[in-house]
XYZ file of C-alpha atoms in Angstrom:
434
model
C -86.200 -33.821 72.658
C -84.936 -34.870 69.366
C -86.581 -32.693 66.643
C -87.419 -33.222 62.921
C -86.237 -31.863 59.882
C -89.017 -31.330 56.538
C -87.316 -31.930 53.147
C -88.549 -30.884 49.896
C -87.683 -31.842 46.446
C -84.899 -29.835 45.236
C -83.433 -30.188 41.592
C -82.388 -26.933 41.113
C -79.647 -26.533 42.975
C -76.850 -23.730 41.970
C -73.960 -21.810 43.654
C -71.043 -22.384 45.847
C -70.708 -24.626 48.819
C -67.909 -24.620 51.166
C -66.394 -27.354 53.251
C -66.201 -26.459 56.850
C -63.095 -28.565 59.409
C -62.839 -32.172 59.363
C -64.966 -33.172 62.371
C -62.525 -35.794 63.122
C -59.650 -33.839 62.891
C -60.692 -31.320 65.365
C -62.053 -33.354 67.973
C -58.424 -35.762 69.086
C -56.584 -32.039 68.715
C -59.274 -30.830 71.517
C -57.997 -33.758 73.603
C -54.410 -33.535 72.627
C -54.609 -29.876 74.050
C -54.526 -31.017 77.336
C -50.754 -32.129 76.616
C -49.804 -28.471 76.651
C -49.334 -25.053 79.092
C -49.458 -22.874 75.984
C -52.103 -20.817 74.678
C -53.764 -22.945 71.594
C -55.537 -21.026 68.906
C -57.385 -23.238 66.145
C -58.438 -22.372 63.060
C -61.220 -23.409 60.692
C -63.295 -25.235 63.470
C -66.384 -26.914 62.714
C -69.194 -25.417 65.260
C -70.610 -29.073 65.941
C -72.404 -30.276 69.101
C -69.750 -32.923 69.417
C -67.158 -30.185 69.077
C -69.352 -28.350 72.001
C -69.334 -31.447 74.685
C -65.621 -31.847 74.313
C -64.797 -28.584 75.104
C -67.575 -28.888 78.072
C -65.303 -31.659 79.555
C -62.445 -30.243 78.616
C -64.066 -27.174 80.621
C -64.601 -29.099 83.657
C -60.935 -30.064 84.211
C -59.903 -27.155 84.041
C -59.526 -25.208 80.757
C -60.893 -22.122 79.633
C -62.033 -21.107 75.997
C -62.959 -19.196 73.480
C -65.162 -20.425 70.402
C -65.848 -17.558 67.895
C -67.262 -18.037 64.151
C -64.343 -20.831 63.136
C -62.056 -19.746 65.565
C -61.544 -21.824 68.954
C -58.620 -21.025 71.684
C -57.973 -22.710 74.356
C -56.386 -21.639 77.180
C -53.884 -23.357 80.021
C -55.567 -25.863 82.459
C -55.644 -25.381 85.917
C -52.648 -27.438 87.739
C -54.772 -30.554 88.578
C -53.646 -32.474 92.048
C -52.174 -36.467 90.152
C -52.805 -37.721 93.742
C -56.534 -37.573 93.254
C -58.512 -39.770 90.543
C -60.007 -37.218 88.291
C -63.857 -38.005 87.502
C -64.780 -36.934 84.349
C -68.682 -36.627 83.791
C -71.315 -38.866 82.378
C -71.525 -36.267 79.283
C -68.043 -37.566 77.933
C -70.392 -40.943 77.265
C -72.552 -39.200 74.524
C -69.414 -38.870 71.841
C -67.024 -41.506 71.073
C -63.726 -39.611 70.755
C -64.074 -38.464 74.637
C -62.143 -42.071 74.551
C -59.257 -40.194 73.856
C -58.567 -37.677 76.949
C -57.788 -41.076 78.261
C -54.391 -41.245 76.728
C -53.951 -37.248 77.295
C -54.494 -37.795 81.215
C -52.518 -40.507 81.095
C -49.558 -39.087 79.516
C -50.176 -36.416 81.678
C -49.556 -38.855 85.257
C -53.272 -38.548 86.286
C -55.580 -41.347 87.622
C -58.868 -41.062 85.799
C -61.930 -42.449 85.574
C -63.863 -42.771 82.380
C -67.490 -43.177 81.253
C -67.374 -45.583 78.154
C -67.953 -43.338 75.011
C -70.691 -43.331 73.129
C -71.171 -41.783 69.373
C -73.259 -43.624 66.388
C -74.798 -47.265 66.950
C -74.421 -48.983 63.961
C -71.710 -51.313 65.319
C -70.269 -52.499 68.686
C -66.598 -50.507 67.864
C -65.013 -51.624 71.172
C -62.243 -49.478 72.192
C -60.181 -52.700 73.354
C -57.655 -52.050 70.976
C -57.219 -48.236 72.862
C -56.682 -50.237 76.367
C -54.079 -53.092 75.000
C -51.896 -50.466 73.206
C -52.410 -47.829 76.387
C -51.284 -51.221 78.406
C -48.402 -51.519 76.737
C -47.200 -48.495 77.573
C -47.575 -49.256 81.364
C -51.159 -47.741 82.272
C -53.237 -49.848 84.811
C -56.689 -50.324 83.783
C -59.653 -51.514 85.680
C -62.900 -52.163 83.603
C -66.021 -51.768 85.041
C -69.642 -52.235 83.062
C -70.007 -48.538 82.119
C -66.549 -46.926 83.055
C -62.983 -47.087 82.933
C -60.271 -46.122 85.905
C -56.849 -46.034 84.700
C -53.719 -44.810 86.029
C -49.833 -44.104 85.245
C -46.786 -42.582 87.000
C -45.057 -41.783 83.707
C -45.922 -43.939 80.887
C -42.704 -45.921 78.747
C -42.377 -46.162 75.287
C -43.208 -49.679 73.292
C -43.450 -51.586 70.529
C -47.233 -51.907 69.289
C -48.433 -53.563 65.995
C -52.038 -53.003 66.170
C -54.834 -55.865 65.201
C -56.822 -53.488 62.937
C -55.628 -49.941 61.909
C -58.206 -48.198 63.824
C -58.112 -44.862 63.645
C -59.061 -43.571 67.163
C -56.482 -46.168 68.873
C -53.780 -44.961 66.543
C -54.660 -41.302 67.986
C -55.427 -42.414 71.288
C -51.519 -43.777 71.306
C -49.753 -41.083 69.919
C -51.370 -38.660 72.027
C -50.215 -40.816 75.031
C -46.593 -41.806 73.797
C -45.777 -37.875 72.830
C -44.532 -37.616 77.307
C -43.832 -41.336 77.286
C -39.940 -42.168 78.015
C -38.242 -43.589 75.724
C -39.186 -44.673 72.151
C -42.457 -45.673 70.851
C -43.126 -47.401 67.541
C -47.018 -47.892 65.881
C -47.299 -50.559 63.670
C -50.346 -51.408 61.465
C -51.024 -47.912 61.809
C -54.228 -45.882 60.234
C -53.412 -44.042 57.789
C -55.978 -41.064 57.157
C -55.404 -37.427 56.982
C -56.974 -36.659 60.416
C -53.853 -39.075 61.536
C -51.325 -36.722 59.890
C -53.305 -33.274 61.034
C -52.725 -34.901 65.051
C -49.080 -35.347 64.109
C -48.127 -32.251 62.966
C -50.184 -30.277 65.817
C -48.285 -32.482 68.600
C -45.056 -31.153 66.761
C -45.902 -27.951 66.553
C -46.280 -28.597 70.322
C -42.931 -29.481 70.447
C -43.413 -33.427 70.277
C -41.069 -35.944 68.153
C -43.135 -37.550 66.038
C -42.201 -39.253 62.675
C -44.417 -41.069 59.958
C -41.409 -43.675 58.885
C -43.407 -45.201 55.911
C -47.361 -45.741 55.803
C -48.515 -47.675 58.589
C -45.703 -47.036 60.855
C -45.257 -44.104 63.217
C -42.303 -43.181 65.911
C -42.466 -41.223 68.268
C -39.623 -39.916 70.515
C -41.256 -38.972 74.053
C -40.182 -36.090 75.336
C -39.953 -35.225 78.841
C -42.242 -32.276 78.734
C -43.734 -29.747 75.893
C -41.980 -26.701 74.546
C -42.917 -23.557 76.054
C -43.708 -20.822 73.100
C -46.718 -18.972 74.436
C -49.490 -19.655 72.046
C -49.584 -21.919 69.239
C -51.722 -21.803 66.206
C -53.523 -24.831 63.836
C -55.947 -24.469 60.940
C -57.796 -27.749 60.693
C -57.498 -29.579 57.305
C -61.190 -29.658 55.376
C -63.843 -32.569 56.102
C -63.144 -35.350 53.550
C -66.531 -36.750 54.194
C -68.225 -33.675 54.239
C -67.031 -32.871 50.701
C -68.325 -36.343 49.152
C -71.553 -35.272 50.714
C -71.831 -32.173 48.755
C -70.679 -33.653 45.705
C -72.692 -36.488 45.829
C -75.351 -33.511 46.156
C -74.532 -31.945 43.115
C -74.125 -35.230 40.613
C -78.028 -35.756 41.676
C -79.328 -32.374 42.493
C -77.591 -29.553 40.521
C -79.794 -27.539 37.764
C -76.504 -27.553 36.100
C -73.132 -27.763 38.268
C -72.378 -26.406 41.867
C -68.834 -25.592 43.143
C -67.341 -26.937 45.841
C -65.033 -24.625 47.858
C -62.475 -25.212 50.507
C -62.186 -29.225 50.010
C -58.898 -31.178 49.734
C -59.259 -32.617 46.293
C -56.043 -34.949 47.529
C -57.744 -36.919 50.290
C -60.880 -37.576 48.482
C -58.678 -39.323 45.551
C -59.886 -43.175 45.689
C -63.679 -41.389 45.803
C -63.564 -39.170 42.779
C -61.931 -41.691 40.668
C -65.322 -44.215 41.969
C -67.082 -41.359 40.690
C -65.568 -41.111 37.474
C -66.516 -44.917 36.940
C -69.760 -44.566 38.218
C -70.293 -41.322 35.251
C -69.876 -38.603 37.681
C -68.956 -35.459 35.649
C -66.784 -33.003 37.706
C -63.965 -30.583 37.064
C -60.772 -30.295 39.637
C -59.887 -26.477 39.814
C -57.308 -26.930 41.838
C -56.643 -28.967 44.706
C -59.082 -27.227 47.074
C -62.112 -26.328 44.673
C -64.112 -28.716 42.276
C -67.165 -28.412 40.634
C -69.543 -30.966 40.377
C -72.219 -31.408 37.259
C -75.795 -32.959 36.697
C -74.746 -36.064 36.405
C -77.327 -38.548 33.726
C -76.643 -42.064 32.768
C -74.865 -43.172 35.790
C -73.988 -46.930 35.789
C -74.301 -49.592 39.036
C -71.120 -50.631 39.964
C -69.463 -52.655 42.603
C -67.713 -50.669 46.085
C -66.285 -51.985 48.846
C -65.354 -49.927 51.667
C -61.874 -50.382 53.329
C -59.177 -48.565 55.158
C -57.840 -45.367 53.639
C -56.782 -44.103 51.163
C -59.283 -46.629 49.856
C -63.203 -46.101 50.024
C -64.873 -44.843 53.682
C -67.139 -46.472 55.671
C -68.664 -42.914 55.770
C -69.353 -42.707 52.323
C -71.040 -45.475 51.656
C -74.605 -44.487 53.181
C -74.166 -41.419 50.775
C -73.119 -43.687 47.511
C -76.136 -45.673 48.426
C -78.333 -42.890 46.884
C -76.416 -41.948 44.151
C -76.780 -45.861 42.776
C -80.113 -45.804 43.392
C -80.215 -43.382 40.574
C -77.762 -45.080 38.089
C -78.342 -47.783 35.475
C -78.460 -51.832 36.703
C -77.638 -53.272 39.746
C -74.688 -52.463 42.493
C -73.322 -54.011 45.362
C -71.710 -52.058 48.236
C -69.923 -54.321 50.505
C -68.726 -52.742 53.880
C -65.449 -54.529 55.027
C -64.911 -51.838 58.472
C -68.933 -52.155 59.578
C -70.261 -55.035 58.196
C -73.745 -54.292 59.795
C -73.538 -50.397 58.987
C -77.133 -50.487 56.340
C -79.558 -49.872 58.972
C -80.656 -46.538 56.846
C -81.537 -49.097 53.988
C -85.472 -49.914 55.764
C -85.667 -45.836 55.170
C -84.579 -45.397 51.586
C -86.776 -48.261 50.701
C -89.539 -46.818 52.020
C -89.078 -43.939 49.836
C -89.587 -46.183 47.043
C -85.567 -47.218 46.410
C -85.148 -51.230 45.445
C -82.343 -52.209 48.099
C -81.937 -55.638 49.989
C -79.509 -56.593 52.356
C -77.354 -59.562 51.618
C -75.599 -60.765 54.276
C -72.120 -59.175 56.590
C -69.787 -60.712 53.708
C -72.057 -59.671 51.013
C -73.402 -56.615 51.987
C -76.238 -54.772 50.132
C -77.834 -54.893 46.255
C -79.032 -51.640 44.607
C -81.642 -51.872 41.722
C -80.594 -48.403 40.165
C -83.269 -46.489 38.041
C -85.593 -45.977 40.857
C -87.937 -42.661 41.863
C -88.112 -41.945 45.288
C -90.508 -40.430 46.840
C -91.193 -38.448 50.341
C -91.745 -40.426 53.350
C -91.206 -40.195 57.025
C -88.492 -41.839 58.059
C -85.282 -42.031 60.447
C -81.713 -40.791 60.820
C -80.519 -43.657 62.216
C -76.803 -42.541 62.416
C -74.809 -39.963 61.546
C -73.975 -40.749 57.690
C -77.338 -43.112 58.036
C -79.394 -39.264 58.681
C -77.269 -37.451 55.440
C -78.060 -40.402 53.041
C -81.868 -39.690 53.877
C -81.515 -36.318 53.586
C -79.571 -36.480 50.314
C -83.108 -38.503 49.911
C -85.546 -36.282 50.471
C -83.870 -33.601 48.374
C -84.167 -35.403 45.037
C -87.623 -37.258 45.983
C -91.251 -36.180 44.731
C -93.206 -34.083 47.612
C -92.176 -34.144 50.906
C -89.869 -35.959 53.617
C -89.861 -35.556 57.298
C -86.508 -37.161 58.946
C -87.219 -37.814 62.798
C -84.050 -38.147 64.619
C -82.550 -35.399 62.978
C -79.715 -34.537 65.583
C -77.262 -36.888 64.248
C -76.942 -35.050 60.673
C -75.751 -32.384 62.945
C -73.129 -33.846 64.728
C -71.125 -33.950 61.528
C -72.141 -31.420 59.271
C -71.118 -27.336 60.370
C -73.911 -24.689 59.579
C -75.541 -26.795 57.452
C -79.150 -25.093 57.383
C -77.485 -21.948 55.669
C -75.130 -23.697 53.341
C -78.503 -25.629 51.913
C -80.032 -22.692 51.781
C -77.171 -21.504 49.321
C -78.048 -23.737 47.282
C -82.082 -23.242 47.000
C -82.659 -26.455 48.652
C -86.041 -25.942 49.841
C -86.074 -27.262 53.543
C -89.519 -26.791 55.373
C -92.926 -26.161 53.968
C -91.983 -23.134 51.569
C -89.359 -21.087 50.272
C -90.218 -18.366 52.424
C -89.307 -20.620 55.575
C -86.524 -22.628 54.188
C -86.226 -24.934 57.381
C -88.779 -26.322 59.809
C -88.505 -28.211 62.900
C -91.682 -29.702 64.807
């Protein structure tokens, strides 16, 4: 049963905050695991229910594991017969990236069949670009209404210019093309961090794989995996995460909060949006940054596109920060056009935003007070924009739905609470679920 989460108003907010693993980071190295005999022991893992199921399925073919405070290892899997189809369950279909064992198995000379992943509703995201690229490296693929069965002897290397640099293709690719024979080049590549953590985990594996210029990755298959025992990765911090909390502090801070453990370097296009929205922050160094009460913010024009530019992620989040600044914005949304659903929610907490059109997207009327209201994490970013809500609205907010705020944000009760934001009906029980 999906529970609620009760909100107060919070202006007061002080201390240190610290970023926790990039959920999706952690979640294509889970499924790239399977390439490997070794021992792999991962550092600075977000403990997310997502991050959970994968290692469930991951469980059921055949691995065993370990998951303790940030630390996950995972050990060998079980010699699986290639001769018989391997079923995985109907629990891969709750998160998108289970898409991605696909091109593991594969790589691996396994027939498999596949639920089709699910993950956040704001869009269609069809995974055809994963099964053309996957194609071209010689899998055959049967599609069925709610599963996939695909099979390979030993896939071959290609030549694939993708449509759209999507991210989870680009992963779902290499991962396959690290056992293919023979050379495989990505073209029209994505190009975010979580790209280049995958990359240099498969080589610490013992893969070949070469970012040539942006956009364009090589990979050298190699016949099978270097043997060293046990292998170690610390995940790289959660980009989106760490907007999140700094978005936090520009509209909730009594006077600054810190934000600890970030990568100041992959949030570069965002914090210069900031500065031209009147954001005040200081860069420490590259992985700490505090963020100030930030007054006379100004309405601004953002449109989201493929990184290093602006996340789709982020712009549920910026949504409430230019509800608060001076005139009118537009946030346009060039990866998922229809991606405002949480707009019906933060108007009913009193915000002034109207949807446009696809091409258009929305219009903010900044200078608005919201107030508590029931309403509805619709997605995952959808659920933190209403939260970031509730926290600077008068009385009280009750988000139904809650769930997916938790599927992206690591031990996030007690790093609020850090911060005195008052979750639940009183300070003495910071966080209430009915």
């Amino acid at each position: 049963m999906n529970k609620s989460v009760i909100v107060n108003k919070s202006c007061a907010l002080k201390g240190n905050i610290e970023v926790s693993g990039a959920k999706n980071s952690i979640l294509p190295i889970i499924c790239a695991s399977l390439l490997t005999d070794d021992v792999v022991e991962l550092s600075n893992v977000p403990d997310l229910n997502d991050v959970h199921v994968l290692i469930g399925i991951l469980e059921d073919l055949g691995k065993r594991s370990m998951f303790e405070k940030d630390k996950l290892t995972l050990y060998p899997t079980d010699e699986l017969n290639i001769n018989i189809p391997i079923f995985i369950s109907e629990t891969a279909s709750k998160i998108r990236y289970s898409i991605l064992i696909l091109g593991a198995l594969l790589a691996k000379g396994h027939e498999v069949s596949l639920p089709l992943p699910g993950g956040c509703s704001f869009s269609e995201r069809p995974i055809d670009i994963h099964l053309e690229g996957l194609r071209k490296l010689g899998a055959t693929i049967e599609e069925h209404p709610n599963k996939i069965i695909a099979k390979s002897d030993r896939l071959k290397g290609a030549h694939i210019k993708l449509r759209f640099p999507s991210v989870g293709a680009t992963e779902n690719l290499v991962i396959a093309s690290t056992l293919a024979q023979g050379v495989t080049i990505i073209e029209n590549a994505a190009r975010e961090p979580e790209i280049e953590d995958l990359i240099n985990f498969l080589n610490s594996l013992g893969a070949k794989i070469e970012i040539e210029e942006p956009g364009k990755i090589k990979i050298i298959g190699v016949e099978s995996l270097i043997k060293k025992q046990s292998i170690k990765h610390k995940i790289i911090p959660d980009r989106i995460e760490a907007a999140t909390f700094i978005i936090l502090g520009a509209i909730a801070a009594e006077d600054f909060i810190t934000i600890k453990k970030m990568n100041v370097t992959h949030n570069l296009a965002f914090l210069n949006l900031l500065q031209k929205i009147g954001v005040k922050f200081e860069i420490i160094n590259n992985s700490t940054l505090k963020v100030y009460k930030s007054t006379n913010l100004i309405g601004t024009k953002i449109e989201t596109d493929i990184y290093p530019s602006i996340a789709t992620d982020i712009q549920p989040l910026l949504a409430v920060l230019l509800t608060q600044a001076k005139g009118e914005s537009t946030i346009i949304d060039s990866i998922y056009p229809s991606r405002f659903q949480y707009i019906k929610y933060l108007n009913l907490m009193g915000a002034n935003i109207q949807y446009l059109d696809s091409s258009e997207g929305i219009k903010i009327i900044g200078e608005t007070k919201l107030y508590g209201h029931k309403v509805l994490s619709t997605d995952l970013r959808g659920g933190a924009a209403v939260l970031l809500a509730g926290i600077l609205a008068e009385n009280t907010t009750i988000i139904e739905n809650s769930y997916q705020i938790f599927r992206g944000y690591s031990d996030l009760e007690n790093k609020l609470l850090g911060l005195n934001v008052r979750l639940g009906n009183s300070s003495d029980k910071i966080l209430q679920m009915i």
